[in-house]
PDB file of C-alpha atoms in Angstrom:
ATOM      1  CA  UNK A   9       4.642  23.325  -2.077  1.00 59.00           C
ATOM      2  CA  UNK A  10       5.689  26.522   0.163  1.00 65.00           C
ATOM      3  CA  UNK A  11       3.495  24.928   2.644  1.00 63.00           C
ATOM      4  CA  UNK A  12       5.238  21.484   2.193  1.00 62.00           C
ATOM      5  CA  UNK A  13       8.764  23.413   2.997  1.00 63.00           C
ATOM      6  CA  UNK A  14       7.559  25.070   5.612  1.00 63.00           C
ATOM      7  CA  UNK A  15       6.429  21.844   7.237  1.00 58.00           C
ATOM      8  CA  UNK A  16       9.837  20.298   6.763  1.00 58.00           C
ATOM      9  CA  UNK A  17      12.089  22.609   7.385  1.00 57.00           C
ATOM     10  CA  UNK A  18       9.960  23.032  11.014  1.00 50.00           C
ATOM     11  CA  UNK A  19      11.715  19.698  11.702  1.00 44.00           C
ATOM     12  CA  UNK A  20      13.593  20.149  14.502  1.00 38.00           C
ATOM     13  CA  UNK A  21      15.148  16.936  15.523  1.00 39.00           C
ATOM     14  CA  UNK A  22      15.980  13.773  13.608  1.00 38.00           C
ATOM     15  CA  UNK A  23      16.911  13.569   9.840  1.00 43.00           C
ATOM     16  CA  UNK A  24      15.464  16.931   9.043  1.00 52.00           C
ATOM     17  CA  UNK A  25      15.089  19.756   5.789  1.00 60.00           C
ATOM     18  CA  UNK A  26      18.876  20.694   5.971  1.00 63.00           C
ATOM     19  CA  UNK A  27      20.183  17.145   6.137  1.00 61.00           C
ATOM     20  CA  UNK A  28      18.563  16.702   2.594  1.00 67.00           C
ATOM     21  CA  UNK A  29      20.054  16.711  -0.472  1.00 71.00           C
ATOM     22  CA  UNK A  30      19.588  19.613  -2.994  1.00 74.00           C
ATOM     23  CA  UNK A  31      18.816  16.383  -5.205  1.00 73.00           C
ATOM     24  CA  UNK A  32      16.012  15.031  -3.062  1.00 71.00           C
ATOM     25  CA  UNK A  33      15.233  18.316  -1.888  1.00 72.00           C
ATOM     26  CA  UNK A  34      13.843  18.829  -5.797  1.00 74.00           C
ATOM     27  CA  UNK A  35      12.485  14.993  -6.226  1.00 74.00           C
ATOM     28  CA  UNK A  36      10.198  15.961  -3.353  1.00 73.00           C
ATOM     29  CA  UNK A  37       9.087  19.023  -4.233  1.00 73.00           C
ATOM     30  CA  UNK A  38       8.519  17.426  -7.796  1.00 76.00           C
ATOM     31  CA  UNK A  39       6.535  14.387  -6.234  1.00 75.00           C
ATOM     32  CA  UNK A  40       4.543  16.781  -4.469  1.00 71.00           C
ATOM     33  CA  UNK A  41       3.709  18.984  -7.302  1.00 72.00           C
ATOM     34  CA  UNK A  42       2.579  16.988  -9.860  1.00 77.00           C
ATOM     35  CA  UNK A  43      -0.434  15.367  -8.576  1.00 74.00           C
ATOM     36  CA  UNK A  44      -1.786  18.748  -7.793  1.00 75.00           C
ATOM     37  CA  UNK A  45      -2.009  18.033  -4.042  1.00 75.00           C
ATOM     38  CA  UNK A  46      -2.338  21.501  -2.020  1.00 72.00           C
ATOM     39  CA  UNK A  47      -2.028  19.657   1.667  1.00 77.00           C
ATOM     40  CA  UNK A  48       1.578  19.024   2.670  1.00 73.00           C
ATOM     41  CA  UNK A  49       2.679  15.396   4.088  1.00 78.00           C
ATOM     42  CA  UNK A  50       3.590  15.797   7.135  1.00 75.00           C
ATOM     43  CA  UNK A  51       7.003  14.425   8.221  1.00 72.00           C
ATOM     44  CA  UNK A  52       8.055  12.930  11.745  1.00 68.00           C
ATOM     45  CA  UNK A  53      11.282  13.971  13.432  1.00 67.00           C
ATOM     46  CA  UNK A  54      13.047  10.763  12.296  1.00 79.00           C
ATOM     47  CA  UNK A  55      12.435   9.728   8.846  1.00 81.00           C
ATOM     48  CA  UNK A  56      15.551   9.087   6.698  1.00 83.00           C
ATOM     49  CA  UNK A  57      16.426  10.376   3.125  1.00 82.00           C
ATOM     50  CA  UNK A  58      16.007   7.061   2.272  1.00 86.00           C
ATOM     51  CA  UNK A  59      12.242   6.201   2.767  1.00 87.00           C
ATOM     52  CA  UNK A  60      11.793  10.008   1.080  1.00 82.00           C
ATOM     53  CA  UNK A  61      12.204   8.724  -2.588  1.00 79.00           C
ATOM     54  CA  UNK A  62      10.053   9.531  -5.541  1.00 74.00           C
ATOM     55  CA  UNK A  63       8.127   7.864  -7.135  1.00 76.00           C
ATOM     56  CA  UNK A  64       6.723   6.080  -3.578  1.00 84.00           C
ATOM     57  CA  UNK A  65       8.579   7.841  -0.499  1.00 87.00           C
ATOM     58  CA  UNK A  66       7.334   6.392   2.691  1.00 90.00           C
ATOM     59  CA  UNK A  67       6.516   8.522   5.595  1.00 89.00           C
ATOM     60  CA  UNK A  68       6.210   7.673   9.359  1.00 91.00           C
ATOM     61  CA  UNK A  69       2.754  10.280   9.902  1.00 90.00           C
ATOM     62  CA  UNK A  70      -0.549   9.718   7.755  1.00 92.00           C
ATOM     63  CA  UNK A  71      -1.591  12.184   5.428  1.00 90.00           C
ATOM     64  CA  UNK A  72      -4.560  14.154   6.504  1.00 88.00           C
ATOM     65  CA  UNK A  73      -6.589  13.450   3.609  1.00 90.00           C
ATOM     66  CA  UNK A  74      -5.862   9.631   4.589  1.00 92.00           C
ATOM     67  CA  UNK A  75      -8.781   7.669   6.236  1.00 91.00           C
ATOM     68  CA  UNK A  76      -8.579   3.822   7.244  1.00 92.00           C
ATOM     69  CA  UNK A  77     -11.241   0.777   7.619  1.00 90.00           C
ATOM     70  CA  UNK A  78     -11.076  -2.368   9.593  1.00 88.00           C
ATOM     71  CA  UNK A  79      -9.620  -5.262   7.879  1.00 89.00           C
ATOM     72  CA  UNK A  80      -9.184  -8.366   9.033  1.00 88.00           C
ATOM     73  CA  UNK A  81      -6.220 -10.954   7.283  1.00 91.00           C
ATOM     74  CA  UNK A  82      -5.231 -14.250   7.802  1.00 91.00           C
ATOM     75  CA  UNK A  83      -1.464 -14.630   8.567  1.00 91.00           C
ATOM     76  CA  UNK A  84       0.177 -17.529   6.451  1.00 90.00           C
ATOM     77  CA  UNK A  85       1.186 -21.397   7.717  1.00 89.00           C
ATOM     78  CA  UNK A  86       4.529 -21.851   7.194  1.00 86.00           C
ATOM     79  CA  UNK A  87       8.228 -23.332   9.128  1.00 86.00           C
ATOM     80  CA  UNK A  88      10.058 -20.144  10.521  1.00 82.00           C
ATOM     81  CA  UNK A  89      13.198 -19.374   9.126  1.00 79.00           C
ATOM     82  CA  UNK A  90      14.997 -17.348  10.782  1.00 73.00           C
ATOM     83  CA  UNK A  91      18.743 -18.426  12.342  1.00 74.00           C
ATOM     84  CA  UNK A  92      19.566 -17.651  15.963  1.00 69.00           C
ATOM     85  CA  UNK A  93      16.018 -15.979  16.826  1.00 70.00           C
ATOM     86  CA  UNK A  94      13.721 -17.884  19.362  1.00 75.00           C
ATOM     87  CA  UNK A  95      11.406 -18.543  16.946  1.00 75.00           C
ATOM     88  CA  UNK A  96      13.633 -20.507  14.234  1.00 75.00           C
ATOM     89  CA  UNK A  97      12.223 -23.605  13.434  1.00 78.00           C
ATOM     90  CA  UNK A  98       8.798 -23.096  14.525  1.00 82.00           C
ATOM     91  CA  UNK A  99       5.908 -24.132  13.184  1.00 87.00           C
ATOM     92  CA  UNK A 100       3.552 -20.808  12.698  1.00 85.00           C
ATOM     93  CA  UNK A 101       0.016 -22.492  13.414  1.00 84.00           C
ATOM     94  CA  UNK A 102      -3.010 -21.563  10.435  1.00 86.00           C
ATOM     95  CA  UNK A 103      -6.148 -19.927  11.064  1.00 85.00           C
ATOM     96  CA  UNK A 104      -4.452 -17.098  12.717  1.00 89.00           C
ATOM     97  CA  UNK A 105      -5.695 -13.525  12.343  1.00 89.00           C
ATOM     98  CA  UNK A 106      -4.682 -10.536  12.218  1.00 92.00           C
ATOM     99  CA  UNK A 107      -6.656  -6.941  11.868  1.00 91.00           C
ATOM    100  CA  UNK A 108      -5.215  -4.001   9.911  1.00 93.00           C
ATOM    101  CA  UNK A 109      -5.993  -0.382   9.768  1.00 93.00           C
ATOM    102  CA  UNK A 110      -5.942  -0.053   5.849  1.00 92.00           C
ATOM    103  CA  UNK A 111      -6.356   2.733   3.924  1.00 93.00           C
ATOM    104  CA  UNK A 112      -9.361   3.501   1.777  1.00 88.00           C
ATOM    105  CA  UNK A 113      -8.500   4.146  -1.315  1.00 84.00           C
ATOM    106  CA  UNK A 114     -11.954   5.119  -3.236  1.00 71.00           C
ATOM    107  CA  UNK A 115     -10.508   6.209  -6.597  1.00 68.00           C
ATOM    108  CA  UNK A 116      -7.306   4.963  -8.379  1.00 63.00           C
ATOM    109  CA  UNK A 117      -7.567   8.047 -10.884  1.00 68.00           C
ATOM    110  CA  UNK A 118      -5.884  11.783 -10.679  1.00 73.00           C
ATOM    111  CA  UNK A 119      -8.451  12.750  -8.306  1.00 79.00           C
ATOM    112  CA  UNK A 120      -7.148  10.766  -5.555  1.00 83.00           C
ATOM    113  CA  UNK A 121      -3.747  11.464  -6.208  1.00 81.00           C
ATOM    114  CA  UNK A 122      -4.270  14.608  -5.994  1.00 81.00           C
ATOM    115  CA  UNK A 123      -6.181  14.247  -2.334  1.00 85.00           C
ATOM    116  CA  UNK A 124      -2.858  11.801  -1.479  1.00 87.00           C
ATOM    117  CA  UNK A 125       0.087  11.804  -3.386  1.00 84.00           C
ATOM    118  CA  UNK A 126       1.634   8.520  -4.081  1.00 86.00           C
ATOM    119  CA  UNK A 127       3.243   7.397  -1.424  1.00 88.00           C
ATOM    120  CA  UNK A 128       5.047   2.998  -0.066  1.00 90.00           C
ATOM    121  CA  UNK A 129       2.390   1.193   1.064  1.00 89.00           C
ATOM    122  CA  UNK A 130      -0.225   1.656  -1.286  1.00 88.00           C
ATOM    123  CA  UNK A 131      -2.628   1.511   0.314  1.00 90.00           C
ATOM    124  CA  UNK A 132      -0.792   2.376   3.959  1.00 93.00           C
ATOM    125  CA  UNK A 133      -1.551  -0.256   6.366  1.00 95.00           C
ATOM    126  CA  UNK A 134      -1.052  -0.447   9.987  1.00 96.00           C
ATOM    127  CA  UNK A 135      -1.327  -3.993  11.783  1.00 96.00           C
ATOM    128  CA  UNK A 136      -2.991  -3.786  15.289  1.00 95.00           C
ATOM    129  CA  UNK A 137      -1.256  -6.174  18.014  1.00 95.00           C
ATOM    130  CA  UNK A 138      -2.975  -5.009  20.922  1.00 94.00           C
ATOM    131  CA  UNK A 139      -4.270  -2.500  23.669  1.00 95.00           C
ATOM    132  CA  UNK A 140      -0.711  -1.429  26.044  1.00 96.00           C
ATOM    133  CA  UNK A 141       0.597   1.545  27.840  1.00 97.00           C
ATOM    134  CA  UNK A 142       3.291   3.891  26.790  1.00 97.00           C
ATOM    135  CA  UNK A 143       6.534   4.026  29.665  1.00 96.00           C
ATOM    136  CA  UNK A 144       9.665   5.329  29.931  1.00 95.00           C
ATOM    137  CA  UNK A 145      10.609   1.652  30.810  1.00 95.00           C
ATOM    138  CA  UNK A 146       9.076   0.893  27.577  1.00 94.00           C
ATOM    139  CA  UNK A 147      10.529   3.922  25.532  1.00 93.00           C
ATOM    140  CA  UNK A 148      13.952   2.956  26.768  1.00 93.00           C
ATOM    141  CA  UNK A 149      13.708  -1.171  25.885  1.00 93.00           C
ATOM    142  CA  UNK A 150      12.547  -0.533  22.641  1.00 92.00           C
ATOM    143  CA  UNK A 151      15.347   2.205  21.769  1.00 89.00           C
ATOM    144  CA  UNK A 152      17.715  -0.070  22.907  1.00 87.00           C
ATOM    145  CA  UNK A 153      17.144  -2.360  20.030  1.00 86.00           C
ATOM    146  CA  UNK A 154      16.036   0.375  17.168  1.00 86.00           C
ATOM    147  CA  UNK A 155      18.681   3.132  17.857  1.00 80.00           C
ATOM    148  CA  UNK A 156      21.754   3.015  15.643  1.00 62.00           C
ATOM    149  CA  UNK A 157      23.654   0.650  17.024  1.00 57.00           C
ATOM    150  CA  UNK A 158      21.268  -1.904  17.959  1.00 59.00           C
ATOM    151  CA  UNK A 159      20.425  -5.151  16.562  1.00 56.00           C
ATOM    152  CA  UNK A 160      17.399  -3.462  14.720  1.00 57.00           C
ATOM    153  CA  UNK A 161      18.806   0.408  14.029  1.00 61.00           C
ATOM    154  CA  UNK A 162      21.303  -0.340  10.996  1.00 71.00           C
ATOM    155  CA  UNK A 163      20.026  -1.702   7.757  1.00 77.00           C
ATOM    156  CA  UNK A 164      22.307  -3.082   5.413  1.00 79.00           C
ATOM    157  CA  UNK A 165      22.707   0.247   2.985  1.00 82.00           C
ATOM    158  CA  UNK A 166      21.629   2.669   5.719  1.00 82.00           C
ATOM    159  CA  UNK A 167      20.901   3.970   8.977  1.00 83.00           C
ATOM    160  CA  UNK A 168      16.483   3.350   9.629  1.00 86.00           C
ATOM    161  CA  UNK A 169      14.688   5.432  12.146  1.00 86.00           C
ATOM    162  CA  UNK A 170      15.478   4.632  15.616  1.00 83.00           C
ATOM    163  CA  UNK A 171      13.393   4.001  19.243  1.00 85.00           C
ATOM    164  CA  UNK A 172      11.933   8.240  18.651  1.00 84.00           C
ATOM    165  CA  UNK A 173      10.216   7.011  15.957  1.00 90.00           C
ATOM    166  CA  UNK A 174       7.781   4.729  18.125  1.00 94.00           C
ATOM    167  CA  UNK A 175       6.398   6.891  20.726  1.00 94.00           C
ATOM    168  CA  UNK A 176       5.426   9.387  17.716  1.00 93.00           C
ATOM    169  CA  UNK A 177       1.600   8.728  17.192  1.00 94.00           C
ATOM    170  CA  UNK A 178       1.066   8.061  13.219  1.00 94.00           C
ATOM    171  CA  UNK A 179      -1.966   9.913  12.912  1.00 93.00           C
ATOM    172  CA  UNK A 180      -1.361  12.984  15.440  1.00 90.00           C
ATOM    173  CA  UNK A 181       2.349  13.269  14.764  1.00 88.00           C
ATOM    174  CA  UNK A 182       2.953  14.049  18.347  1.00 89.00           C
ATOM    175  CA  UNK A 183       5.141  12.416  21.041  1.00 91.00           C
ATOM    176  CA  UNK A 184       3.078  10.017  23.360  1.00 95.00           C
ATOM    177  CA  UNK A 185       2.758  11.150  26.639  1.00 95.00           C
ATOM    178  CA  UNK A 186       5.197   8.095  29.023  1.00 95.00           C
ATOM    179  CA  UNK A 187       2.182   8.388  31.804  1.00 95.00           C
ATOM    180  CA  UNK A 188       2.127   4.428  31.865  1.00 94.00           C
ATOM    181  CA  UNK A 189      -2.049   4.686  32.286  1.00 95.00           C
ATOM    182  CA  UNK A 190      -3.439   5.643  29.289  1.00 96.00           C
ATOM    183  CA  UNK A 191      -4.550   2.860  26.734  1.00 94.00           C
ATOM    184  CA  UNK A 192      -2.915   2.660  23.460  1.00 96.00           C
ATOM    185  CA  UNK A 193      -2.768   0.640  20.049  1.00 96.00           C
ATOM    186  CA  UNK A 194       0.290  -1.005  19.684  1.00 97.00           C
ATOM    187  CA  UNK A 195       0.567  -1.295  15.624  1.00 97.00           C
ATOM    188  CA  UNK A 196       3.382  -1.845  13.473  1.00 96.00           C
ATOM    189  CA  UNK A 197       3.959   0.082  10.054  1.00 94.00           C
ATOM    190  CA  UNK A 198       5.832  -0.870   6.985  1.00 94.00           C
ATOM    191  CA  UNK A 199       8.995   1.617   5.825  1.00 92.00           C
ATOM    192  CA  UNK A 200      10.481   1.255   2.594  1.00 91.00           C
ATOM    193  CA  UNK A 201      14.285   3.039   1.452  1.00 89.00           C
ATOM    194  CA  UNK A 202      15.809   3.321  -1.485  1.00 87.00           C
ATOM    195  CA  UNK A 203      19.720   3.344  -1.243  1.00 85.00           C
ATOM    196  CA  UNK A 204      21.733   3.860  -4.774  1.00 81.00           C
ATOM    197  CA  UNK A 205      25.075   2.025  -5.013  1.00 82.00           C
ATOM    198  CA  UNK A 206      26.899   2.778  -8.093  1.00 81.00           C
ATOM    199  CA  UNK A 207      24.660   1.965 -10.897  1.00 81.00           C
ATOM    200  CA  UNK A 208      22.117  -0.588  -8.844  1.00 79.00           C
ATOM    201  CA  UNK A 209      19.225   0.654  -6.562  1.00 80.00           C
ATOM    202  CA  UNK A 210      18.398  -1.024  -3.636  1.00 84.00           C
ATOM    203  CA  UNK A 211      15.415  -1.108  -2.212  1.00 87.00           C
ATOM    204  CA  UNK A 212      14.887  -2.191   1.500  1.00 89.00           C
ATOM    205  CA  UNK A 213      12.123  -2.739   3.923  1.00 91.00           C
ATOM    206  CA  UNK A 214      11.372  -2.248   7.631  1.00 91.00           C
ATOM    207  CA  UNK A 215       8.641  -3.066  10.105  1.00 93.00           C
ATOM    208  CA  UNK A 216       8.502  -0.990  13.083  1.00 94.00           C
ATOM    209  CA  UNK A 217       6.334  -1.024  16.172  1.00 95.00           C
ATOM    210  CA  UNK A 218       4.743   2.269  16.795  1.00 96.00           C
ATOM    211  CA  UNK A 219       2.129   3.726  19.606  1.00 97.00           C
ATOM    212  CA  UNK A 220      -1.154   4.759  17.810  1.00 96.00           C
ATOM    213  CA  UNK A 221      -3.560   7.152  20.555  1.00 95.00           C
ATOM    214  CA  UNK A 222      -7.203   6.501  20.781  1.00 93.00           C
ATOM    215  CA  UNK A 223      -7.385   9.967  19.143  1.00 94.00           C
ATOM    216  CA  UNK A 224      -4.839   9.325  16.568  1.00 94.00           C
ATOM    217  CA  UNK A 225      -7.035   6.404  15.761  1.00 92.00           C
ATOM    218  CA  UNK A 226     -10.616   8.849  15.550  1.00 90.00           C
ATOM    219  CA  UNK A 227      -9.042  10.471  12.992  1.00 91.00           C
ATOM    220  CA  UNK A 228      -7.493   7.651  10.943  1.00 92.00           C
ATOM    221  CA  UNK A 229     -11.085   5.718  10.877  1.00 89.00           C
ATOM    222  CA  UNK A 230     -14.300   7.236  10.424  1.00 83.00           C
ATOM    223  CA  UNK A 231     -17.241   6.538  12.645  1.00 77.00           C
ATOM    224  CA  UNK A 232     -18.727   4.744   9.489  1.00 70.00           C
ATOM    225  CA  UNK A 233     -15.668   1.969   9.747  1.00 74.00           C
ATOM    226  CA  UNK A 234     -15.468   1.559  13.030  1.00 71.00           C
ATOM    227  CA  UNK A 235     -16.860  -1.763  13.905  1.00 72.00           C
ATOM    228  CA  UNK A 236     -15.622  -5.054  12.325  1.00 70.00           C
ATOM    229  CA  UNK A 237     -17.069  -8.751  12.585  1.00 61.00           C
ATOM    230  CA  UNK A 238     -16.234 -11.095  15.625  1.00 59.00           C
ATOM    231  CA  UNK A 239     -16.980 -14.677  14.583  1.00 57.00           C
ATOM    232  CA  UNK A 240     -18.785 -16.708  17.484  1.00 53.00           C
ATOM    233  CA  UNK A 241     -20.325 -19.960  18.059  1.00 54.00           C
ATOM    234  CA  UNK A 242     -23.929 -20.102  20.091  1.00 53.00           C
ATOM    235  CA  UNK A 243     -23.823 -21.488  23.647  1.00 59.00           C
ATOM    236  CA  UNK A 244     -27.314 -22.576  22.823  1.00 63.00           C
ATOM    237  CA  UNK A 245     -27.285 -24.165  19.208  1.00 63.00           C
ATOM    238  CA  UNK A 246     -24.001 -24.716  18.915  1.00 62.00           C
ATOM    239  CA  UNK A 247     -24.116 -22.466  15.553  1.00 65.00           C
ATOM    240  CA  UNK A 248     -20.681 -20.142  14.467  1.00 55.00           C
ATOM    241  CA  UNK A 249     -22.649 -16.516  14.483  1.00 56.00           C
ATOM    242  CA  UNK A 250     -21.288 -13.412  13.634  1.00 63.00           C
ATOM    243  CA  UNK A 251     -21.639 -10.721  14.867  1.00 63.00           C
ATOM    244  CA  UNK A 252     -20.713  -6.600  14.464  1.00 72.00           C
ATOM    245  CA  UNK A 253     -19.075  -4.767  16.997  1.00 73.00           C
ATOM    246  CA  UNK A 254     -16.690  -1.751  17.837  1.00 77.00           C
ATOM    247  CA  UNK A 255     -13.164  -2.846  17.173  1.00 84.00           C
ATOM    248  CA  UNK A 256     -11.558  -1.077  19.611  1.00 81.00           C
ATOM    249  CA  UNK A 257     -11.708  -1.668  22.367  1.00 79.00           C
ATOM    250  CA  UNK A 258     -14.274  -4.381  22.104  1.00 78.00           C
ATOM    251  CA  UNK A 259     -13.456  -6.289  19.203  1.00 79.00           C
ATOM    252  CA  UNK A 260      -9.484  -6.277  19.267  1.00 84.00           C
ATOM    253  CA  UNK A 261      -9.716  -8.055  22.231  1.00 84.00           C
ATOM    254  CA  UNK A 262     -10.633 -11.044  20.101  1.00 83.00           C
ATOM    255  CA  UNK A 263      -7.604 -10.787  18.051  1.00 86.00           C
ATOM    256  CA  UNK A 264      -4.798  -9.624  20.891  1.00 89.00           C
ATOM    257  CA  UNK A 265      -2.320 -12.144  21.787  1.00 84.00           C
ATOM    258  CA  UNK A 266      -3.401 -11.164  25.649  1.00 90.00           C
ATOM    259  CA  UNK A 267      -6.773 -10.836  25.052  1.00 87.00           C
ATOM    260  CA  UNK A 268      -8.610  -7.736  26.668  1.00 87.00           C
ATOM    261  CA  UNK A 269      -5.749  -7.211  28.836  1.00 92.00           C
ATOM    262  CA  UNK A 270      -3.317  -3.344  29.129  1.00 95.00           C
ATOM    263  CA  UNK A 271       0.340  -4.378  28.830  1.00 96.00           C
ATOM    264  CA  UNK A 272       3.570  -2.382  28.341  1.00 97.00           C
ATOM    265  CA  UNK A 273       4.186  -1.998  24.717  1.00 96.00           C
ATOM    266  CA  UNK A 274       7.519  -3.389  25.234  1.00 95.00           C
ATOM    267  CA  UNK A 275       6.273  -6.287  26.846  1.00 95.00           C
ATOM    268  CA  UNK A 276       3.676  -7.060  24.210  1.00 95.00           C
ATOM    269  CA  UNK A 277       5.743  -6.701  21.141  1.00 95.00           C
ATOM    270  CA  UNK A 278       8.332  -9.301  22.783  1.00 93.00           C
ATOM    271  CA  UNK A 279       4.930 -11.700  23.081  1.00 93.00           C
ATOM    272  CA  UNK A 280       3.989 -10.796  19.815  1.00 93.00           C
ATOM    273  CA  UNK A 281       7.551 -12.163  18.622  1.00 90.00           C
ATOM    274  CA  UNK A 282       7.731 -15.034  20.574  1.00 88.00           C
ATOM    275  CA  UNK A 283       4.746 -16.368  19.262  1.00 88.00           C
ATOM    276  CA  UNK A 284       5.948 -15.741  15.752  1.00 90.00           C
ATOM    277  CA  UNK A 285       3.358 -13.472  14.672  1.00 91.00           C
ATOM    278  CA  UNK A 286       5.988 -10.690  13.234  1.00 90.00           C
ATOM    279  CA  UNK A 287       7.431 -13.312  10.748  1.00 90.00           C
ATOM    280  CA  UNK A 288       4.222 -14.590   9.921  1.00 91.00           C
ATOM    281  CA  UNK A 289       2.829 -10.913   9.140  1.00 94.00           C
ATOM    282  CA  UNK A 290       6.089  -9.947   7.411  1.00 92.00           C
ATOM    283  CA  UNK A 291       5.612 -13.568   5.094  1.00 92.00           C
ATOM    284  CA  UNK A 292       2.931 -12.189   4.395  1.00 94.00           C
ATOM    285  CA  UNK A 293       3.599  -8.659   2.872  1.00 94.00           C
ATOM    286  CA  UNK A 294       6.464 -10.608   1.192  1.00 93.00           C
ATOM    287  CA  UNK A 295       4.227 -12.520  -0.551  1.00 91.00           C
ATOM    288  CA  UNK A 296       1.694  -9.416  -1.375  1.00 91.00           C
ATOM    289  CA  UNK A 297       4.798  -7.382  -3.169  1.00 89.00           C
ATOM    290  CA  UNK A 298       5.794 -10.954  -5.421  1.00 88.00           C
ATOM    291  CA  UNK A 299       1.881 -11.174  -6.450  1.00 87.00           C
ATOM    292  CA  UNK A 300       2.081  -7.039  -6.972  1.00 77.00           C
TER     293      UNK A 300
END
């Protein structure tokens, strides 16, 4: 736990150690104590006292016990509802997939717990859109609409993490370097607050796009997990073969909406909403918390 403190209160920027409550200063420290785990979470620069709730706070880095395979979903049919967007009234085709980073969890007992605490999503999963560059340009759209303020800063109950929150790699928790060469996974992760309103608690959810590094992405998947299967039909029989490759960057580009293509992130996560993907994938974890 003195570790654990010491990480947060190194929080420079963003909702930090001293903007906690004595309250949830103790309902972490208990979370983190009583699964035995000696390897403090580490904490962005912008998560809110919100998403840091016991029994399942959420956090915007991966723990470093954490590791992640290849998963591939497929998004749910269904009539987009969603008044005054683009996409309202669209027809969200089948047979579309999507891959996810998702966490391995290999044992549901104290022993894992105590390797990762508890912690919303269980297991964490990252959704990969695509390969893109990281830009000022970039940095700026996207803040536009995630800082308070914008359409997509200010929940309902509270304040989410704003536009710093995407150029901080999940896995490295470092800022992205704006160079506007380097290839990138654009992903998007799930948050989950907690707000308490006289005697109800409400609980509220958030998907956020976020810039994943090739070397965030080493460290999240091991070599082992690495590859994933690409479904392909034979120019000579005719035959649907599959067949195991790399996912990135060789397989994703069977899954990205612009194929093997580098785009700015800002310009791929507008594609990625016009063609109704984001309320497709966010049916979907609807529908995974109901069954839960």
């Amino acid at each position: 736990w003195k570790a654990h403190k010491k990480v947060c209160r190194m929080i420079a920027d963003g909702v930090n150690w001293q903007l906690l409550s004595p309250l949830q200063r103790r309902g972490l420290r208990k979370h983190h104590i009583s699964t035995g785990c000696t390897d403090p979470w580490p904490l962005a620069s912008a998560e809110v006292p919100e998403m840091l709730q016991p029994p399942f706070p959420s956090f915007l880095c991966v723990h470093p016990n954490q590791r992640f395979k290849i998963v591939i979903e497929e998004l749910p049919s269904f009539r987009i509802e969603m008044p005054g967007a683009d996409v309202h009234g669209m027809h969200f085709p089948s047979g579309q997939r999507l891959p996810l980073l998702s966490e391995c969890i290999t044992d549901s007992t104290n022993a894992y717990l105590a390797q990762v605490p508890n912690h919303f999503p269980q297991p964490s999963v990252y959704a990969v859109i695509g390969q893109v560059v990281w830009t000022k340009g970039c940095q700026g759209e996207l803040a536009a609409f995630y800082d308070h303020g914008g359409s997509g800063g200010d929940g309902k109950f509270f304040r989410w993490p704003g536009g710093d929150a995407i150029g901080i790699c999940p896995a490295t928790g470092t800022a992205v370097r704006t160079d506007g060469r380097t290839p990138h996974l654009l992903v998007v992760c799930e948050m989950q607050g907690c707000k308490a309103i006289g005697t109800g608690l409400h609980q509220c959810f958030r998907l956020l796009p976020r810039i994943l590094t090739r070397e965030g992405y080493m460290r999240m998947v091991r070599e082992g997990e690495r590859n994933c299967v690409r479904t392909l039909r034979s120019a000579a029989s005719g035959e649907v073969v599959e067949d195991s490759v790399p996912f990135f960057p060789e397989g994703l580009r069977y899954f990205s909406a612009w194929g093997d293509k580098v785009v700015p992130a800002s310009q791929g996560w507008s594609t990625w909403h016009a063609q109704g993907a984001y309320a497709a994938y966010e049916r979907l974890l609807e529908d995974k918390r109901r069954a839960s």
